[in-house]
Short mmCIF file of C-alpha atoms in Angstrom, two decimals:
data_model
loop_
_atom_site.label_atom_id
_atom_site.label_comp_id
_atom_site.label_asym_id
_atom_site.label_seq_id
_atom_site.Cartn_x
_atom_site.Cartn_y
_atom_site.Cartn_z
CA MET A 1 8.02 -43.56 -0.36
CA SER A 2 8.46 -41.29 -2.52
CA ALA A 3 9.14 -37.39 -1.67
CA SER A 4 5.71 -36.59 -3.47
CA ASP A 5 3.84 -39.13 -0.92
CA ARG A 6 5.75 -37.27 2.08
CA THR A 7 4.61 -33.56 1.00
CA ILE A 8 1.14 -34.64 0.65
CA GLN A 9 0.03 -36.88 3.71
CA ALA A 10 2.06 -33.71 5.73
CA ASN A 11 -0.70 -31.50 3.87
CA PHE A 12 -2.90 -33.15 5.09
CA ARG A 13 -2.15 -33.21 8.32
CA LEU A 14 -1.54 -29.45 8.52
CA PHE A 15 -4.79 -28.80 6.72
CA TYR A 16 -6.78 -30.68 9.64
CA PHE A 17 -4.06 -28.31 12.17
CA LEU A 18 -5.62 -25.29 10.69
CA ILE A 19 -9.20 -26.06 9.86
CA PHE A 20 -9.32 -27.30 13.61
CA TRP A 21 -7.08 -24.92 15.50
CA ALA A 22 -9.88 -22.01 13.81
CA LEU A 23 -12.78 -24.08 15.48
CA GLY A 24 -10.80 -24.50 18.39
CA GLY A 25 -9.96 -21.03 18.63
CA LEU A 26 -13.65 -19.28 18.61
CA SER A 27 -15.96 -22.33 20.06
CA PRO A 28 -14.78 -21.49 23.85
CA LEU A 29 -14.55 -18.07 24.30
CA LEU A 30 -17.23 -16.19 21.12
CA SER A 31 -19.80 -16.91 24.13
CA ILE A 32 -17.83 -14.51 26.45
CA TYR A 33 -17.29 -12.20 23.33
CA LEU A 34 -21.18 -12.35 22.79
CA LYS A 35 -21.69 -11.52 26.45
CA GLU A 36 -18.54 -9.39 27.06
CA GLU A 37 -18.73 -7.26 25.01
CA ILE A 38 -21.66 -7.38 22.87
CA ARG A 39 -23.76 -8.04 26.33
CA LEU A 40 -26.01 -10.31 24.75
CA SER A 41 -28.54 -12.44 27.11
CA GLY A 42 -28.20 -16.35 27.80
CA SER A 43 -31.24 -16.70 25.85
CA GLN A 44 -29.78 -14.87 22.88
CA ILE A 45 -26.26 -16.02 23.24
CA GLY A 46 -27.69 -19.75 23.40
CA THR A 47 -30.14 -19.14 20.21
CA LEU A 48 -27.77 -17.45 18.00
CA VAL A 49 -24.36 -19.77 19.03
CA SER A 50 -27.45 -23.25 18.58
CA ILE A 51 -28.07 -21.81 14.46
CA GLY A 52 -25.22 -23.03 13.59
CA PRO A 53 -25.71 -27.01 13.93
CA ILE A 54 -29.67 -26.51 12.51
CA VAL A 55 -27.74 -24.84 9.29
CA MET A 56 -25.58 -27.00 9.25
CA VAL A 57 -27.23 -30.27 9.51
CA ILE A 58 -29.95 -28.95 6.78
CA THR A 59 -27.04 -27.08 4.68
CA GLN A 60 -24.77 -30.06 4.27
CA PRO A 61 -27.11 -32.57 1.74
CA ILE A 62 -26.88 -29.66 -0.67
CA TRP A 63 -23.35 -28.87 -0.54
CA GLY A 64 -23.07 -33.36 -1.87
CA MET A 65 -25.20 -32.02 -4.46
CA ILE A 66 -23.02 -29.52 -5.77
CA CYS A 67 -20.01 -31.44 -6.02
CA ASP A 68 -21.59 -33.81 -7.41
CA TRP A 69 -23.08 -31.55 -10.07
CA THR A 70 -20.08 -30.21 -10.29
CA GLY A 71 -17.31 -32.58 -10.25
CA ARG A 72 -14.29 -30.24 -8.38
CA ALA A 73 -15.22 -30.66 -4.59
CA ARG A 74 -11.86 -29.47 -4.36
CA THR A 75 -12.76 -26.03 -5.59
CA VAL A 76 -16.09 -26.34 -3.85
CA LEU A 77 -13.79 -26.85 -1.13
CA VAL A 78 -11.63 -23.97 -1.05
CA THR A 79 -14.66 -22.13 -1.88
CA ALA A 80 -15.85 -23.07 1.43
CA LEU A 81 -13.08 -21.96 3.21
CA LEU A 82 -12.36 -18.92 2.00
CA ALA A 83 -16.32 -17.42 2.42
CA THR A 84 -16.17 -19.13 6.31
CA GLY A 85 -13.75 -16.25 6.96
CA GLY A 86 -14.89 -13.61 5.66
CA ILE A 87 -17.88 -14.18 7.02
CA GLY A 88 -16.92 -14.98 10.30
CA LEU A 89 -15.06 -11.18 10.49
CA GLY A 90 -18.36 -9.90 10.26
CA PHE A 91 -18.93 -10.51 13.89
CA LEU A 92 -16.55 -7.95 14.30
CA PHE A 93 -18.60 -4.67 12.47
CA ILE A 94 -21.54 -6.11 14.16
CA ASP A 95 -23.55 -5.13 17.59
CA GLU A 96 -27.55 -5.33 17.36
CA TYR A 97 -28.41 -9.14 18.21
CA ILE A 98 -30.18 -9.05 14.35
CA PRO A 99 -28.32 -8.79 12.53
CA LEU A 100 -25.73 -11.34 14.27
CA LEU A 101 -28.35 -14.17 13.61
CA ALA A 102 -28.04 -13.15 10.33
CA VAL A 103 -24.17 -13.28 10.26
CA ALA A 104 -24.16 -16.71 12.27
CA ALA A 105 -27.03 -18.47 9.97
CA THR A 106 -24.55 -17.79 7.55
CA LEU A 107 -21.34 -18.45 8.44
CA ALA A 108 -23.32 -22.05 8.91
CA LEU A 109 -23.88 -22.50 5.22
CA PHE A 110 -20.18 -22.53 4.55
CA GLN A 111 -19.46 -23.34 6.83
CA GLY A 112 -21.30 -27.14 6.56
CA ALA A 113 -19.09 -27.65 3.56
CA ILE A 114 -15.81 -28.20 5.13
CA ILE A 115 -15.42 -31.28 7.71
CA PRO A 116 -17.89 -33.97 5.28
CA ILE A 117 -16.00 -32.63 2.17
CA SER A 118 -12.72 -32.81 3.71
CA ASP A 119 -13.13 -35.74 5.48
CA THR A 120 -13.91 -37.87 2.12
CA LEU A 121 -11.60 -36.26 0.58
CA THR A 122 -8.75 -37.44 2.96
CA VAL A 123 -10.25 -40.76 3.30
CA ASN A 124 -10.56 -41.55 -0.64
CA TYR A 125 -6.62 -40.57 -0.04
CA ALA A 126 -5.94 -43.72 2.81
CA MET A 127 -7.93 -45.99 1.36
CA GLN A 128 -6.06 -45.69 -1.32
CA HIS A 129 -2.80 -45.68 -0.12
CA ARG A 130 -4.20 -48.33 2.63
CA LEU A 131 -3.59 -45.66 5.02
CA ASP A 132 -5.21 -45.06 8.13
CA TYR A 133 -7.38 -41.88 7.72
CA GLY A 134 -6.52 -41.10 11.78
CA SER A 135 -3.25 -40.13 11.83
CA PHE A 136 -4.64 -37.28 9.84
CA ARG A 137 -7.52 -35.96 11.73
CA LEU A 138 -5.63 -36.54 14.93
CA TRP A 139 -3.85 -33.50 13.45
CA GLY A 140 -7.59 -31.88 14.33
CA ALA A 141 -7.44 -33.15 17.42
CA VAL A 142 -3.90 -31.13 18.15
CA GLY A 143 -5.41 -28.07 16.55
CA PHE A 144 -8.52 -27.55 17.99
CA ALA A 145 -6.90 -27.99 21.93
CA VAL A 146 -4.16 -25.74 21.27
CA ALA A 147 -5.69 -22.95 19.63
CA GLY A 148 -7.97 -22.69 23.19
CA PHE A 149 -4.68 -22.11 25.05
CA ALA A 150 -3.19 -20.44 22.69
CA MET A 151 -6.34 -17.64 21.66
CA GLY A 152 -7.28 -17.40 25.05
CA TRP A 153 -3.85 -16.06 25.58
CA LEU A 154 -3.66 -13.28 22.58
CA ALA A 155 -7.48 -12.29 23.63
CA GLU A 156 -6.14 -12.23 27.75
CA ARG A 157 -3.14 -9.79 26.57
CA PHE A 158 -5.59 -7.59 23.33
CA SER A 159 -8.71 -8.16 22.83
CA LEU A 160 -11.72 -11.11 22.77
CA SER A 161 -11.77 -9.43 18.75
CA VAL A 162 -8.51 -11.50 17.98
CA ILE A 163 -10.46 -15.44 18.70
CA PHE A 164 -12.44 -13.64 15.28
CA TYR A 165 -8.79 -12.21 13.56
CA GLY A 166 -7.07 -15.35 14.51
CA PHE A 167 -10.45 -18.12 12.83
CA ALA A 168 -10.70 -16.21 9.18
CA LEU A 169 -6.20 -16.53 8.77
CA THR A 170 -6.21 -20.13 9.81
CA LEU A 171 -9.08 -20.68 7.99
CA TRP A 172 -7.51 -18.75 4.70
CA LEU A 173 -4.02 -20.38 5.36
CA GLY A 174 -6.71 -23.71 5.25
CA ALA A 175 -7.52 -22.56 1.23
CA ALA A 176 -4.20 -22.61 0.73
CA SER A 177 -3.43 -26.13 2.30
CA ALA A 178 -6.51 -27.17 0.52
CA ARG A 179 -5.71 -26.55 -3.12
CA GLN A 180 -2.22 -29.16 -2.75
CA MET A 181 -5.41 -31.99 -1.88
CA PRO A 182 -5.22 -34.33 -4.25
CA GLY A 183 -8.59 -35.88 -5.83
CA ASP A 184 -11.38 -33.63 -7.03
CA ARG A 185 -13.99 -35.86 -8.11
CA VAL A 186 -16.48 -37.47 -4.70
CA SER A 187 -19.89 -37.96 -4.31
CA LEU A 188 -20.96 -37.07 -0.83
CA GLN A 189 -24.73 -37.78 -1.74
CA VAL A 190 -26.28 -40.44 1.13
CA ASP A 191 -29.66 -42.17 0.17
CA LEU A 192 -31.68 -41.77 3.39
CA ARG A 193 -34.40 -43.86 1.59
CA SER A 194 -31.71 -46.57 1.45
CA GLY A 195 -32.65 -48.78 4.64
CA LEU A 196 -34.55 -46.46 6.49
CA ASN A 197 -37.36 -48.61 6.87
CA ARG A 198 -35.73 -51.35 8.21
CA LEU A 199 -33.49 -48.80 10.27
CA ILE A 200 -36.82 -47.77 12.15
CA ARG A 201 -38.16 -51.01 13.08
CA MET A 202 -35.38 -51.57 15.00
CA PRO A 203 -36.14 -50.59 18.44
CA ARG A 204 -32.97 -50.60 19.59
CA PHE A 205 -31.53 -48.59 17.24
CA VAL A 206 -34.40 -45.77 17.52
CA LEU A 207 -33.21 -46.17 21.43
CA PHE A 208 -29.65 -45.89 21.02
CA LEU A 209 -30.62 -42.37 18.32
CA LEU A 210 -32.59 -40.87 21.64
CA ALA A 211 -29.68 -41.94 24.41
CA THR A 212 -27.69 -40.54 21.13
CA PHE A 213 -29.56 -36.71 21.57
CA MET A 214 -28.67 -37.00 25.04
CA VAL A 215 -25.44 -37.90 26.09
CA PHE A 216 -24.46 -35.54 22.37
CA GLY A 217 -25.95 -32.83 22.96
CA PRO A 218 -24.49 -31.72 26.77
CA ILE A 219 -21.14 -32.47 25.21
CA PHE A 220 -20.91 -30.23 21.99
CA ALA A 221 -22.76 -27.60 23.66
CA ASN A 222 -20.42 -27.45 26.36
CA ASN A 223 -17.60 -25.79 23.64
CA THR A 224 -20.24 -23.02 24.19
CA TYR A 225 -20.54 -22.89 27.68
CA MET A 226 -17.19 -23.84 28.90
CA GLY A 227 -15.55 -20.61 28.95
CA LEU A 228 -18.78 -18.98 31.09
CA LEU A 229 -18.49 -21.44 32.73
CA PHE A 230 -14.63 -21.30 34.37
CA GLN A 231 -15.25 -17.60 33.78
CA SER A 232 -18.17 -17.91 37.18
CA SER A 233 -15.60 -19.92 38.91
CA GLY A 234 -12.88 -17.09 38.23
CA ALA A 235 -10.25 -17.61 36.20
CA THR A 236 -8.84 -15.09 32.97
CA VAL A 237 -9.60 -15.34 28.94
CA ALA A 238 -6.50 -16.61 29.63
CA GLY A 239 -7.34 -19.39 32.17
CA VAL A 240 -10.22 -20.20 30.31
CA GLY A 241 -8.06 -21.45 27.02
CA LEU A 242 -5.86 -23.62 29.56
CA GLY A 243 -8.81 -25.63 30.92
CA PHE A 244 -10.34 -25.99 26.89
CA LEU A 245 -6.46 -27.04 25.98
CA LEU A 246 -6.89 -29.70 29.17
CA ALA A 247 -9.77 -31.01 28.21
CA ALA A 248 -9.59 -31.46 24.80
CA GLY A 249 -5.74 -32.70 24.95
CA SER A 250 -7.40 -35.47 27.10
CA GLU A 251 -9.33 -36.70 24.71
CA VAL A 252 -6.10 -37.87 21.83
CA PRO A 253 -5.27 -40.44 24.16
CA PHE A 254 -8.09 -41.87 24.89
CA MET A 255 -9.44 -41.94 21.35
CA LYS A 256 -6.04 -43.74 21.13
CA MET A 257 -7.04 -47.05 22.65
CA ALA A 258 -10.85 -47.01 22.46
CA GLY A 259 -9.92 -49.69 20.17
CA ALA A 260 -8.36 -52.03 22.52
CA TRP A 261 -11.31 -51.21 24.71
CA ILE A 262 -13.89 -51.86 22.83
CA ARG A 263 -12.79 -54.67 21.80
CA ARG A 264 -12.65 -56.31 25.20
CA ARG A 265 -15.85 -54.72 26.45
CA GLY A 266 -18.22 -53.88 23.18
CA ALA A 267 -19.04 -50.93 21.64
CA LEU A 268 -22.39 -50.63 23.97
CA THR A 269 -20.51 -51.33 27.19
CA VAL A 270 -18.24 -48.79 26.90
CA THR A 271 -20.72 -45.74 24.90
CA LEU A 272 -22.73 -46.74 28.73
CA PHE A 273 -19.46 -46.67 30.23
CA ALA A 274 -18.02 -42.50 29.10
CA ALA A 275 -21.85 -41.53 29.25
CA GLY A 276 -21.98 -41.65 32.65
CA ILE A 277 -18.95 -40.13 33.20
CA SER A 278 -19.67 -37.44 31.26
CA ALA A 279 -22.52 -37.52 33.73
CA LEU A 280 -20.75 -37.33 36.96
CA ARG A 281 -18.93 -34.84 35.47
CA TRP A 282 -22.05 -32.13 33.94
CA VAL A 283 -23.59 -32.65 37.55
CA PHE A 284 -20.56 -32.57 39.28
CA TYR A 285 -20.13 -28.47 38.20
CA PHE A 286 -23.95 -27.62 39.60
CA PHE A 287 -22.25 -28.02 42.44
CA GLU A 288 -19.72 -24.98 42.06
CA PRO A 289 -16.56 -26.33 42.20
CA GLY A 290 -13.37 -24.47 42.43
CA ILE A 291 -11.09 -23.34 39.63
CA LEU A 292 -8.62 -25.83 40.68
CA TRP A 293 -11.88 -28.85 40.54
CA LEU A 294 -12.41 -27.35 37.16
CA TYR A 295 -9.08 -27.49 35.48
CA LEU A 296 -8.73 -30.96 37.03
CA THR A 297 -11.93 -32.78 36.23
CA SER A 298 -11.51 -30.91 32.64
CA VAL A 299 -9.13 -34.73 31.57
CA VAL A 300 -11.84 -36.32 32.60
CA GLN A 301 -13.74 -35.61 29.03
CA GLY A 302 -11.29 -37.54 27.61
CA LEU A 303 -12.41 -40.38 29.54
CA SER A 304 -16.50 -39.44 28.35
CA THR A 305 -16.09 -37.70 24.63
CA GLY A 306 -12.96 -39.73 23.85
CA LEU A 307 -14.75 -43.11 24.34
CA PHE A 308 -18.19 -42.40 23.49
CA ILE A 309 -17.56 -40.87 20.00
CA PRO A 310 -15.92 -43.71 18.20
CA ALA A 311 -17.80 -45.99 20.39
CA ALA A 312 -20.99 -45.00 19.36
CA LEU A 313 -20.45 -45.30 15.88
CA MET A 314 -19.07 -48.38 16.21
CA TYR A 315 -21.96 -49.72 17.99
CA VAL A 316 -24.10 -47.84 15.03
CA ARG A 317 -22.56 -49.47 12.35
CA SER A 318 -22.05 -52.97 13.33
CA LEU A 319 -26.39 -52.63 14.49
CA ALA A 320 -27.15 -51.57 10.83
CA PRO A 321 -27.83 -53.45 8.22
CA GLU A 322 -25.64 -53.70 4.48
CA GLU A 323 -27.43 -52.14 2.67
CA ALA A 324 -28.56 -48.85 5.83
CA LYS A 325 -25.23 -48.10 7.11
CA THR A 326 -24.35 -45.18 5.49
CA THR A 327 -28.17 -44.45 5.64
CA ALA A 328 -27.45 -45.02 9.91
CA VAL A 329 -24.85 -43.15 10.64
CA SER A 330 -26.19 -39.63 8.92
CA LEU A 331 -28.39 -40.31 11.06
CA TYR A 332 -27.03 -40.31 14.13
CA THR A 333 -24.65 -37.16 13.47
CA ALA A 334 -28.00 -35.51 13.22
CA ALA A 335 -29.22 -36.57 16.18
CA GLY A 336 -26.44 -35.89 18.07
CA ILE A 337 -24.26 -33.41 16.40
CA GLY A 338 -27.09 -31.06 14.50
CA LEU A 339 -30.24 -31.47 16.52
CA GLY A 340 -29.03 -32.89 20.14
CA ASN A 341 -26.56 -29.87 20.15
CA TRP A 342 -28.80 -27.20 18.61
CA PHE A 343 -31.00 -28.50 21.73
CA CYS A 344 -28.70 -28.21 24.57
CA THR A 345 -27.12 -25.25 23.22
CA LEU A 346 -30.53 -23.22 22.75
CA MET A 347 -32.01 -24.98 26.17
CA GLY A 348 -28.48 -24.20 27.89
CA GLY A 349 -29.10 -20.02 27.21
CA TRP A 350 -32.54 -19.56 28.08
CA ILE A 351 -31.23 -21.49 31.75
CA LEU A 352 -28.70 -19.56 31.89
CA GLU A 353 -30.40 -16.52 31.59
CA THR A 354 -33.07 -17.73 34.41
CA PHE A 355 -31.13 -19.47 37.11
CA ASP A 356 -27.20 -19.14 36.54
CA ILE A 357 -24.15 -21.02 34.22
CA PHE A 358 -24.36 -24.18 37.20
CA THR A 359 -27.73 -24.84 36.78
CA THR A 360 -26.99 -25.47 33.45
CA TYR A 361 -24.80 -27.84 33.97
CA LEU A 362 -27.58 -30.07 36.55
CA PHE A 363 -29.41 -29.54 33.46
CA PHE A 364 -26.97 -31.12 31.29
CA GLY A 365 -25.98 -34.08 33.30
CA LEU A 366 -29.92 -35.00 34.36
CA LEU A 367 -30.65 -34.69 29.98
CA THR A 368 -27.20 -37.21 29.52
CA GLY A 369 -28.11 -40.08 32.87
CA ILE A 370 -31.11 -39.94 31.01
CA GLY A 371 -29.37 -40.75 27.77
CA ALA A 372 -26.93 -43.58 30.26
CA LEU A 373 -30.37 -45.54 31.07
CA ILE A 374 -31.25 -45.39 27.34
CA LEU A 375 -28.78 -47.23 26.76
CA TRP A 376 -28.35 -48.86 30.08
CA ILE A 377 -31.86 -50.33 28.10
CA VAL A 378 -30.16 -51.25 25.34
CA LEU A 379 -27.83 -53.68 26.06
CA ARG A 380 -30.57 -55.47 28.32
CA LEU A 381 -32.15 -55.77 24.66
CA GLU A 382 -28.29 -57.47 23.60
CA GLU A 383 -28.40 -59.80 26.81
CA ARG A 384 -31.44 -61.07 25.99
CA GLY A 385 -30.37 -61.86 22.38
CA THR A 386 -33.07 -60.32 20.40
CA ARG A 387 -29.99 -60.37 17.74
CA GLY A 388 -27.27 -61.50 19.11
CA ALA A 389 -23.55 -60.35 20.50
CA ASP A 390 -22.39 -57.43 19.83
CA PRO A 391 -20.69 -57.73 16.26
CA VAL A 392 -17.78 -55.04 16.97
CA LYS A 393 -17.06 -57.34 20.31
CA SER A 394 -15.29 -59.35 18.03
CA GLY A 395 -12.93 -56.93 16.30
CA SER A 396 -13.72 -58.11 12.40
CA THR A 397 -11.51 -55.86 9.90
CA ASP A 398 -14.30 -53.99 9.49
CA THR A 399 -14.70 -52.47 12.02
CA LYS A 400 -10.87 -52.48 13.02
CA LYS A 401 -10.68 -50.59 9.98
CA ASP A 402 -14.27 -48.31 10.80
CA LEU A 403 -12.26 -47.69 14.16
CA SER A 404 -8.94 -45.98 12.42
CA GLN A 405 -11.21 -43.33 10.73
CA THR A 406 -12.92 -42.77 14.18
CA ARG A 407 -10.48 -40.77 15.85
CA GLY A 408 -10.38 -37.50 16.13
CA LYS A 409 -14.52 -37.54 15.01
CA ALA A 410 -15.17 -35.13 18.18
CA PHE A 411 -14.23 -32.24 17.27
CA GLN A 412 -16.18 -31.80 14.07
#
């Protein structure tokens, strides 16, 4: 490997570390800032935070068109990073609910470009050089986990406003790193009409999308409400960061083991197991466990989220016909990371205001339990030979390649 290649690869790892540091430093503490500093109600927090996923789902295809039209994806990425960091600082100067909604929506507008464009540039480079995309993206998981602890520690010693300075600074450093990325002309367009009619006529695919909505929603909404959960059990702001470090950090080793588990048991079985673990964890939090139990059970996130995300993506790709794989993945992402995240974050805030944070997690647990039941139904359909054995279980070459590209997806 030449010195130039080593420099490029190190830059990719640095980029993901910085970008997910920004996200990991903001996510667990934003709800605490909105509650303690701005004095927003639970429903207001839920509405404000939930607006991001919907805006990103709507605007990501637009960013794809911009990249295709300009032919300068790297320049678009740098612009989005600079703009997102600057808009994030806007939270420091506004303390009214409606203007904060406008800032959150504008932030999501530009933030929605970051992950799709950077992932496309990275995957293209990895494929050209026969490298493992996961070896780059895992640094994002590291940055996300460490940032929660570091920013919690800083917020405890200074003030919660530090999370916005950290968010902007690391995104701007990420923009400097993005300028060094190789390649510029890439296509991010997805033709949602391609194969759509075939997909919606597949009962298992439709059921799996519904299950993804119910399981993924609480997983991503937890990033918003976990800080309030820990505080309600007596944790300091720094303690919230420690909990986030344990939870997010636990996903990395399980994602590394996910491939072997999927090949041995099948992707669908792994998703069912992971969903069941998630449901039990959320319901357990309803019983108001002490702070020590919260710390101990936070590492269960690796066993649930760290397995569910790669296994679910593998199942979707294996289920869809070849000409509709891209469409299937797009629908799966929109259902879980977009709509599921929006719905659970919004409802979680309403339940928080009406009842308490522990009831919010009961709602997460019941919803995830229903999702697990739907996965069980899909599994039974598989066992009856509706379409044959799960292709993922065979451990085909394409499956192994796809699996290497899913590591770190928990932190989108």
